[in-house]
XYZ file of N, CA and C in Angstrom:
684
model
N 261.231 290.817 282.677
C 260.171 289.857 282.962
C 259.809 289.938 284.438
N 258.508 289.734 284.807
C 258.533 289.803 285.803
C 258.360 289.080 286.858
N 258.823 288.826 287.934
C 259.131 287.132 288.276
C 257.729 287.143 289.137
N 257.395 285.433 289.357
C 256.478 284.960 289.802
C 256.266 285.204 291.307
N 254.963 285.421 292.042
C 254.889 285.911 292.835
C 255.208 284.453 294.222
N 255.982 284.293 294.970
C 256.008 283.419 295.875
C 254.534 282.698 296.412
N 254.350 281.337 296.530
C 253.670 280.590 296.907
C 253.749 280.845 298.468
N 252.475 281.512 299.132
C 252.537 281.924 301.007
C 252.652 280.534 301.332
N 253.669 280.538 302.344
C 254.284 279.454 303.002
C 252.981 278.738 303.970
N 252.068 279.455 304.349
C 250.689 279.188 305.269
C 250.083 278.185 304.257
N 250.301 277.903 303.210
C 249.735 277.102 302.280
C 249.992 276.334 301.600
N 251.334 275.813 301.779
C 252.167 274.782 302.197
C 251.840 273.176 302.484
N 251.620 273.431 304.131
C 250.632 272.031 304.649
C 249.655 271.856 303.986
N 249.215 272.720 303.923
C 247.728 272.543 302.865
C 247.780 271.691 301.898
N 248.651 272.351 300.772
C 248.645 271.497 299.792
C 248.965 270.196 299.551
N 250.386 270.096 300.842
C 250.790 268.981 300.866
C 249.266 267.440 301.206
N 248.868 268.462 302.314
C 247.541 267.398 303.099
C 246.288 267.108 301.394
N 246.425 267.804 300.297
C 245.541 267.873 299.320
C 246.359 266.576 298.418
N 247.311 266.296 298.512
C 247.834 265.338 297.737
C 247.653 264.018 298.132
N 247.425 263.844 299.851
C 246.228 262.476 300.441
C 245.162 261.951 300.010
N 244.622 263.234 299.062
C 243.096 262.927 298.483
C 243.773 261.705 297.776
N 241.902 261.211 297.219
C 241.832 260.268 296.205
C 242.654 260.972 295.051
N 242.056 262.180 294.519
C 242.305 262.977 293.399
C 243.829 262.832 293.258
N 244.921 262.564 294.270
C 246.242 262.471 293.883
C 246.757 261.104 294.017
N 245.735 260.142 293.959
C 246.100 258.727 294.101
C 246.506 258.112 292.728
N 247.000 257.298 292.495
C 247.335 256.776 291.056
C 245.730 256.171 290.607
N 246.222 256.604 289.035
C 244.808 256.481 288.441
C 244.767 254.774 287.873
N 243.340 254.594 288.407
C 242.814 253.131 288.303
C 243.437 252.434 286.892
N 243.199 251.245 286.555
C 243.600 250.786 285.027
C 242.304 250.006 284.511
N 242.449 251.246 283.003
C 240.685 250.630 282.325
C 240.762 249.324 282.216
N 239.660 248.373 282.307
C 239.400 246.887 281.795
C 238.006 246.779 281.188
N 238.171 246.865 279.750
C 237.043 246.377 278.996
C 236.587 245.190 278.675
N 235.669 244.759 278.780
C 235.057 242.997 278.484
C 234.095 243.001 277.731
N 234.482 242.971 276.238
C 233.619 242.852 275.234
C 233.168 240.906 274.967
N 232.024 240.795 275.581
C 231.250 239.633 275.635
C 229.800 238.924 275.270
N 229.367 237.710 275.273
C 228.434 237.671 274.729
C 227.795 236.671 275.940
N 226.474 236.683 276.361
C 226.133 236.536 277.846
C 226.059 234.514 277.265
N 226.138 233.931 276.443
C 225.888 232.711 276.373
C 227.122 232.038 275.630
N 227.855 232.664 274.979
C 229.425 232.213 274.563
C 230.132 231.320 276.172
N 230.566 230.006 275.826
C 231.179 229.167 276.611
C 232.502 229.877 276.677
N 233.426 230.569 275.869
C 234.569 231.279 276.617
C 234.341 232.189 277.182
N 233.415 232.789 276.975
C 232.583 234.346 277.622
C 232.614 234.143 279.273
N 231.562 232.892 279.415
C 231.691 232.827 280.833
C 232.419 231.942 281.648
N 233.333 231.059 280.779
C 234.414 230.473 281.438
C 235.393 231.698 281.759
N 235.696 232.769 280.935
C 236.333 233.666 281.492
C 236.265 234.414 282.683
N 234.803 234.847 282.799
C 233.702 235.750 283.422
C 234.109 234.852 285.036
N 233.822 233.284 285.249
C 233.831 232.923 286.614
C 234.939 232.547 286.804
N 235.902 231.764 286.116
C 237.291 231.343 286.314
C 238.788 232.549 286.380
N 238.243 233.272 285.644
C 239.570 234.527 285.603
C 238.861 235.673 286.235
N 237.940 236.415 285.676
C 237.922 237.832 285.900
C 237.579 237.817 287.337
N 236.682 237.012 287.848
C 235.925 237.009 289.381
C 237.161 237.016 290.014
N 238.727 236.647 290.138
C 239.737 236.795 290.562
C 240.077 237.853 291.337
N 240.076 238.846 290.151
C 240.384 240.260 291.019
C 239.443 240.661 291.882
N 238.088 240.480 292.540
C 237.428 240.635 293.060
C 237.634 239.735 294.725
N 238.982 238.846 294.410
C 239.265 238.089 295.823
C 240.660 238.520 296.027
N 241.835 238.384 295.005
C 242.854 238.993 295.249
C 243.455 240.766 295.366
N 242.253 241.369 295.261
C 242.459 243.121 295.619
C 242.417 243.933 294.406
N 242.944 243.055 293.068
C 243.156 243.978 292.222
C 242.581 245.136 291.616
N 241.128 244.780 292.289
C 239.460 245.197 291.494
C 239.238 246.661 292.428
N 240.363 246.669 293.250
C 240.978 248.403 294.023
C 241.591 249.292 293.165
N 242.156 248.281 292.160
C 243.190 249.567 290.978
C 242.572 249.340 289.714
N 241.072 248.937 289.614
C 240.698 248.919 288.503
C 239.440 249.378 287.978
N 239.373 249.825 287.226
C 238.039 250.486 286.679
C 237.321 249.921 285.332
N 236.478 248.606 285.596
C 235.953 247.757 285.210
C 234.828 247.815 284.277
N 234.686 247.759 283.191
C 233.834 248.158 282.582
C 233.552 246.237 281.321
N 231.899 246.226 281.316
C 231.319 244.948 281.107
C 230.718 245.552 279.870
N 231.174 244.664 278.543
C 229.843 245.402 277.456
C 229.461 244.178 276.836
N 228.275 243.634 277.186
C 227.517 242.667 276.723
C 227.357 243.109 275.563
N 227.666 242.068 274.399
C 226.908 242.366 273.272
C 227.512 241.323 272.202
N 229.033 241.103 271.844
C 229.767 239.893 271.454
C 229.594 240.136 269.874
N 229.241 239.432 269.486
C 229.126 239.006 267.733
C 227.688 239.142 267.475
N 227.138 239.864 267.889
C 225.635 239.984 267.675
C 225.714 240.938 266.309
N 224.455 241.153 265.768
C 224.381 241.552 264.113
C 223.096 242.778 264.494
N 222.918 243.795 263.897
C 222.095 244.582 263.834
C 221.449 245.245 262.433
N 220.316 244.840 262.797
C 219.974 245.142 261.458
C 218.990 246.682 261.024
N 219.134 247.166 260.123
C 218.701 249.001 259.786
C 217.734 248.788 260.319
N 216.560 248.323 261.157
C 215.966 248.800 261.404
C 215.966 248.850 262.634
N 216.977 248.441 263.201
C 217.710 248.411 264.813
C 217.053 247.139 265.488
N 217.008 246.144 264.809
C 216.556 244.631 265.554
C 217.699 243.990 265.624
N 218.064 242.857 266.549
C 219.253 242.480 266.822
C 219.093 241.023 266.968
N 219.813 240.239 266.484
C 220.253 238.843 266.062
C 221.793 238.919 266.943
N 221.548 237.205 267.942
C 222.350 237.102 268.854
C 223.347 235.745 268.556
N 224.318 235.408 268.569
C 225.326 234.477 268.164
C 224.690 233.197 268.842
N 223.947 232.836 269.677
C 223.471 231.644 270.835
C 222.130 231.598 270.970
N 221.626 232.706 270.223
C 220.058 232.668 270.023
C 218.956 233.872 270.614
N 218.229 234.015 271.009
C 217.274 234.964 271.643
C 217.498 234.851 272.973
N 217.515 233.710 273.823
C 218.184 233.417 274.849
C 218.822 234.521 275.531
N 219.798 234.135 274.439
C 221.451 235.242 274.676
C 221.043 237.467 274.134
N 220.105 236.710 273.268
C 219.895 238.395 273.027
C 219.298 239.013 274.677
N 218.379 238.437 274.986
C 217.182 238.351 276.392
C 218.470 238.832 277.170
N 219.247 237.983 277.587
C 220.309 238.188 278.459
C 221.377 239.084 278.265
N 221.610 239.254 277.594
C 222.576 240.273 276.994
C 221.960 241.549 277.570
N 221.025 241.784 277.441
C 219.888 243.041 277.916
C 220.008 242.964 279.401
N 219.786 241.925 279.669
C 219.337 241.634 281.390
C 220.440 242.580 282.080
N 221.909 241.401 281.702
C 223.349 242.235 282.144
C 223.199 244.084 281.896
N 223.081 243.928 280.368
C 223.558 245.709 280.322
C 222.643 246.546 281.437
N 221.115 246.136 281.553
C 220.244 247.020 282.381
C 220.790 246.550 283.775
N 221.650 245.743 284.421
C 221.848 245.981 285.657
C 223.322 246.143 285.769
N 223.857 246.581 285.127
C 224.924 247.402 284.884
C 225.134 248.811 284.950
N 223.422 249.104 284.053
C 223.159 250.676 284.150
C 222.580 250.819 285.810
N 222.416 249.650 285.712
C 221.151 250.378 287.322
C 221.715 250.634 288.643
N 223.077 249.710 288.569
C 224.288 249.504 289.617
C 225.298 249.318 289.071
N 225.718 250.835 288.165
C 227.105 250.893 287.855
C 228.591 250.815 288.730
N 228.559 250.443 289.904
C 229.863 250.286 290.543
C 230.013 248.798 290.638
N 231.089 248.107 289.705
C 231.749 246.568 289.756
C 231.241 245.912 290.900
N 231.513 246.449 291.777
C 231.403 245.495 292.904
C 230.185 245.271 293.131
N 228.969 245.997 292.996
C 227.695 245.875 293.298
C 226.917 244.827 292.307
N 227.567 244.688 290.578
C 226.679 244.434 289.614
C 227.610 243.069 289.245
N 228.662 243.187 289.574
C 229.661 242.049 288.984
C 228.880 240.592 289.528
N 228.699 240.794 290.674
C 228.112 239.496 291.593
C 226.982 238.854 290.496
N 225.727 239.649 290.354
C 225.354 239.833 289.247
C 225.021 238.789 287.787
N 226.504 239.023 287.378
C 226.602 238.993 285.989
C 227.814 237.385 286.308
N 228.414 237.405 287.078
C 228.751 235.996 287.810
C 227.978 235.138 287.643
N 226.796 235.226 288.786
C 225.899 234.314 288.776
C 225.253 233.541 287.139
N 224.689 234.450 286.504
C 224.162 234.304 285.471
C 224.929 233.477 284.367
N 226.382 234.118 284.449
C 227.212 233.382 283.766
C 227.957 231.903 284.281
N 227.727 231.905 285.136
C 228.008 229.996 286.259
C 226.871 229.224 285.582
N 225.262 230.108 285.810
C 224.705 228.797 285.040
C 224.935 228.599 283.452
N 225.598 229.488 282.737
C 225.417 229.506 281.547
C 226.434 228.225 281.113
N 227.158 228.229 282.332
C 228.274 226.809 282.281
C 227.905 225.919 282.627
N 226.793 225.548 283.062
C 226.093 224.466 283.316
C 224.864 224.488 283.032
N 224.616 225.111 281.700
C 223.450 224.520 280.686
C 222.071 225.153 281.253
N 221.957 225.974 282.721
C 221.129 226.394 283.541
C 220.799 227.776 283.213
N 221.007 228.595 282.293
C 220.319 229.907 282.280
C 219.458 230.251 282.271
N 218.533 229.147 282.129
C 216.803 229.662 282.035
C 216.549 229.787 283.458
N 217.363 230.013 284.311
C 216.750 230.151 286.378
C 217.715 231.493 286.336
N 217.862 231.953 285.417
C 218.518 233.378 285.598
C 218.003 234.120 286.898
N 216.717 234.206 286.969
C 216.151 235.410 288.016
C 216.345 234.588 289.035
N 217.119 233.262 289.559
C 217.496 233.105 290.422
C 218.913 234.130 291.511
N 219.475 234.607 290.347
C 220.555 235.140 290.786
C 219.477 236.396 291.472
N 218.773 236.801 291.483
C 218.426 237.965 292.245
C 218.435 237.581 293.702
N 217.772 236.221 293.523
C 218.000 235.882 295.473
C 219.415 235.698 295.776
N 220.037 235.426 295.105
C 221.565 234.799 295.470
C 222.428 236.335 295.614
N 222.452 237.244 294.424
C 222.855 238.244 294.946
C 222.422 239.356 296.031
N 220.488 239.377 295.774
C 220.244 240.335 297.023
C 219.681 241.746 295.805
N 220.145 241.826 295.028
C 219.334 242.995 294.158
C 218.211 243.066 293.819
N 217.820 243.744 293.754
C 216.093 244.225 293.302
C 215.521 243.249 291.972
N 214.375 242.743 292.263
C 214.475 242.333 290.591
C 213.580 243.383 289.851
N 212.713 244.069 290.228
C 211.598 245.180 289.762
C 212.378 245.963 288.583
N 213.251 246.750 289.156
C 213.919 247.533 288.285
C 214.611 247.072 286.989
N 215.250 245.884 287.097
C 215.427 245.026 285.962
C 214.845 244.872 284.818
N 213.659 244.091 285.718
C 212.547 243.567 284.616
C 211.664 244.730 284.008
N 211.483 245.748 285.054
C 211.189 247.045 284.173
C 211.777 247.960 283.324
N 213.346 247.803 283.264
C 214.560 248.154 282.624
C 214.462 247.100 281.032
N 214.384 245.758 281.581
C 214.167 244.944 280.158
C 212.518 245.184 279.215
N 211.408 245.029 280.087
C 210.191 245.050 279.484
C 210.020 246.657 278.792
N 210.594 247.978 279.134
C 210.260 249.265 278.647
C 210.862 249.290 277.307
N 211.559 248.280 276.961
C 213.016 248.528 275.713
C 214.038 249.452 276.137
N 214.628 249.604 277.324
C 215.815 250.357 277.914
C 216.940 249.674 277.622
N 216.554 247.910 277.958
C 217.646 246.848 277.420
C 218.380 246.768 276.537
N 216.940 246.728 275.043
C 217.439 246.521 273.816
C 218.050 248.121 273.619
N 217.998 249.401 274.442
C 218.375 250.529 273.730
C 220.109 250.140 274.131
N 220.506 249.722 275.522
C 221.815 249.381 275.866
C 222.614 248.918 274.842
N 221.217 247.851 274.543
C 222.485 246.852 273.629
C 222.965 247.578 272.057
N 221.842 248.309 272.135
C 221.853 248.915 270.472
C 223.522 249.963 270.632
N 223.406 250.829 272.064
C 224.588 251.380 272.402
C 226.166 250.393 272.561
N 226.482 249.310 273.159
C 227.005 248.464 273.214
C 227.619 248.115 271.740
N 226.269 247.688 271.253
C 226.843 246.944 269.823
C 227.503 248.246 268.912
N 227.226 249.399 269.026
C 228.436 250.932 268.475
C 229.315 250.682 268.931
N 229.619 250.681 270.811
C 231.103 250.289 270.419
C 231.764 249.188 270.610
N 231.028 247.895 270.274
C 231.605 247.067 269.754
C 232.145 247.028 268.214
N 231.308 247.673 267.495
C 231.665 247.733 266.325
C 232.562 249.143 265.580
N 232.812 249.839 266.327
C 233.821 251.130 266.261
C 234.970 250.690 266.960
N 235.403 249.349 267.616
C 236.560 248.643 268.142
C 237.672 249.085 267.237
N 238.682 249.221 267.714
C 240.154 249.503 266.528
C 241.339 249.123 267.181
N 241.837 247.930 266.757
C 241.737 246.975 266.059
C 240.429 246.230 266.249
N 239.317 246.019 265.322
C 237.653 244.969 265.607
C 238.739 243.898 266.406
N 237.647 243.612 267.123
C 237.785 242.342 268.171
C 237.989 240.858 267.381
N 238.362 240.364 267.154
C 238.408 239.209 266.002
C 237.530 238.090 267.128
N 237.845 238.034 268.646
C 236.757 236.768 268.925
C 236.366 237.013 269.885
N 235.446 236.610 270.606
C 234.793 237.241 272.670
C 235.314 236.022 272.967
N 235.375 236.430 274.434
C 235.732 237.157 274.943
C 237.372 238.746 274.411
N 237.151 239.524 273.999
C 237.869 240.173 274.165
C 238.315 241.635 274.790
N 239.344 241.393 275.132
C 240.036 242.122 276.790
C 240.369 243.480 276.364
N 240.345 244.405 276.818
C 241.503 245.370 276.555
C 242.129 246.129 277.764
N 243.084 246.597 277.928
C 243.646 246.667 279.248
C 243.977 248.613 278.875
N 243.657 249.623 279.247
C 244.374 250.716 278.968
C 244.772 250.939 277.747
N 243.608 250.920 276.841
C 243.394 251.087 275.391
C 243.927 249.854 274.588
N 244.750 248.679 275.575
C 245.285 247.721 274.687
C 244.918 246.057 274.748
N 244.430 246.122 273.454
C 243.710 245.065 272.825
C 244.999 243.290 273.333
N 244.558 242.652 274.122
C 245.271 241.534 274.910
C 244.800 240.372 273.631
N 244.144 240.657 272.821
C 244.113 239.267 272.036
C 244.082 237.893 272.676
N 244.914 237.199 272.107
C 245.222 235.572 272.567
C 245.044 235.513 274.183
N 246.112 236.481 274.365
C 246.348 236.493 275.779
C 245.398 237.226 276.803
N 244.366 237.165 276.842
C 243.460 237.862 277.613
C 243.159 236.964 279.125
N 243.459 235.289 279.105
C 243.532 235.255 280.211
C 244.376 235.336 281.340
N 245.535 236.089 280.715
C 246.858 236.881 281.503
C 246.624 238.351 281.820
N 244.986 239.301 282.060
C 244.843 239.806 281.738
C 245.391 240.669 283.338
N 245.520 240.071 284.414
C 246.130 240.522 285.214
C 247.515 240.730 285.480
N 248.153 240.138 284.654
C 249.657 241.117 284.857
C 249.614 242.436 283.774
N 248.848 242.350 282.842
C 248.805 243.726 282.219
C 248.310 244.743 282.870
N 247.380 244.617 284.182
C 246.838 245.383 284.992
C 248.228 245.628 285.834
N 248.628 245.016 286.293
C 249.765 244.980 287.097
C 250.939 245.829 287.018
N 251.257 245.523 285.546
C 252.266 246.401 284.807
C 251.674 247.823 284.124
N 250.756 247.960 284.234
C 249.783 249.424 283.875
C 249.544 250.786 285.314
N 250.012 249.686 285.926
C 249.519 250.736 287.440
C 250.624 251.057 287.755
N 250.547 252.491 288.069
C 251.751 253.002 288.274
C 251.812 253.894 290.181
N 250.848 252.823 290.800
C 250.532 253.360 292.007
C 251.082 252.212 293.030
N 250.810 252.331 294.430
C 251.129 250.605 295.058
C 250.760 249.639 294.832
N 251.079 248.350 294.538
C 250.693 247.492 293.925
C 249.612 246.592 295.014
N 248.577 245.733 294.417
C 248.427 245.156 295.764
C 249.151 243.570 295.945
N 248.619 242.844 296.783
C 248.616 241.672 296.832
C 249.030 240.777 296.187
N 247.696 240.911 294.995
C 247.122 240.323 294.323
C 248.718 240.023 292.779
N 249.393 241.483 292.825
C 249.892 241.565 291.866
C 251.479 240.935 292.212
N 251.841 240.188 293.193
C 252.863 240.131 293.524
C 253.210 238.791 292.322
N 254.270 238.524 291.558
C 254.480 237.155 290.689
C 254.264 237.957 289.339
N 253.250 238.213 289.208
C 252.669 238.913 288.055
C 253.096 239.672 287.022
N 254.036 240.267 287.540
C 255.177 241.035 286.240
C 255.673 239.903 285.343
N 256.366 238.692 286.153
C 256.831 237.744 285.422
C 256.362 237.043 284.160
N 254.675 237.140 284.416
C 253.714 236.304 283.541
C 253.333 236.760 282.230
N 254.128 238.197 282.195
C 253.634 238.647 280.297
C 254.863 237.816 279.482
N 255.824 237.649 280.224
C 256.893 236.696 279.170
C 257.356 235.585 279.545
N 256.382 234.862 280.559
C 255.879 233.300 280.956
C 254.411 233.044 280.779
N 253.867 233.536 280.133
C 252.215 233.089 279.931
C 252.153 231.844 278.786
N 251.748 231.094 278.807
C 250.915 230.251 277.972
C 249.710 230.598 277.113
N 249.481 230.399 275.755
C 248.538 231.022 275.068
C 247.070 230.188 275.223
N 246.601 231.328 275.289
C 244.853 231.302 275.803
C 244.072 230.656 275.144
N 242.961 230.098 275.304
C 241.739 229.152 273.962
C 241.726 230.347 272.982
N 241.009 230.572 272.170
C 240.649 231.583 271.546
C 239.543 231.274 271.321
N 238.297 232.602 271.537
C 237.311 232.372 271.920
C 236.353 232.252 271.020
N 235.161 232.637 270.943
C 234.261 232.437 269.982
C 234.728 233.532 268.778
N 234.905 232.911 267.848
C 235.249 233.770 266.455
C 234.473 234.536 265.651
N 234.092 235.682 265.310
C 233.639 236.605 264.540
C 233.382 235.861 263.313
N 232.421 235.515 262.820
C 231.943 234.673 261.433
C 231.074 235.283 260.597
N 231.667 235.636 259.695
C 230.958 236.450 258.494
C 230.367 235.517 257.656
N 229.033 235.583 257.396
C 227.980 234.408 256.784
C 227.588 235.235 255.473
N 227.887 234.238 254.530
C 227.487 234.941 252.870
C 225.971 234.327 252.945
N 224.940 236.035 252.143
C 224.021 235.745 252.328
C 223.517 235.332 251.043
């Protein structure tokens, strides 16, 4: 056999200095948020829990992903019926198109915050207020919602909401690194915690403790199958 040819020692530092990159940093931990933009656990979650990691650091080891769409129904001819009404369909769109338009968390989350604070206080119809409050464009939006780019999101959205495995039984529901948090989704940060296998931050210090000290969660709006 013939043995392997030695690695030149000149290339060495090199490699070592290549393992500083990002590319050798520990890899982020997925967070999916399958939601519905007018569900009361949706955005009690949305401003009370998730906006969290966005103050305590965690939202550094995480790779955040928002899919508006919830318990909505689609029908063959691709029209869509929303759990809270047209309202919520309207909005549901709003989120996904500025999601697409400013896919990095930190830019779109602010966002989808806002919108969801008034939805807790009965205020969603001043939605396009959040454009002054966050600072984003509103043009692109409203030209993102008025072209049907919206409803095409949501039509994408609602696939994989509905190709879910295990299906989501209620929204808000979490999944952390392919795994479905159920009940417990508003503990959804020590599963981040315990998923990262890089330095921890801050944010995560206590947090190991809380997957077998947590208290069980509301459970959120329920999946309701209506005989027709």
């Amino acid at each position: 056999m013939a043995s392997r040819p030695l690695l030149p020692q000149f290339l060495i530092p090199f490699l070592a200095l290549l393992c500083l990159a990002p590319s050798c940093a520990a890899r982020r931990v997925s967070v999916s948020v399958y939601y519905e933009a007018l569900c009361p656990f949706c955005s009690g979650y949305v401003v009370n829990d998730l906006a969290r990691i966005f103050q305590n650091g965690l939202s550094s080891i995480v790779d955040l992903r928002l899919v508006p769409f919830g318990n909505g129904r689609v029908s063959p001819d691709g029209s869509m019926t929303c759990q809270h009404g047209e309202d919520e369909c309207r909005l549901n769109a709003i989120e996904a198109c500025v999601i697409r338009l400013w896919p990095d968390a930190e830019h779109h989350f602010p966002f989808i915050y806002c919108i969801e604070h008034l939805a807790l206080t009965q205020k969603w119809r001043a939605w396009e207020s959040c454009f002054h409050e966050t600072g984003l464009a509103s043009q692109p939006v409203i030209d993102c919602y008025n072209s049907g780019s919206g409803i095409q999101l949501e039509l994408q959205n609602a696939a994989e909401t509905f190709a879910l495995q295990p299906p989501n039984q209620f929204v808000p529901w979490v999944v952390v690194n392919g795994r479905p948090l159920g009940d417990d989704y508003t503990n959804f940060e020590a599963y981040i915690c315990s998923a990262y296998d890089g330095e921890l931050p801050v944010g995560c210090r206590g947090k190991h403790l809380a997957i077998t000290q947590h208290t069980k969660a509301s459970r959120g709006d329920k999946f309701v199958v209506l005989s027709m």
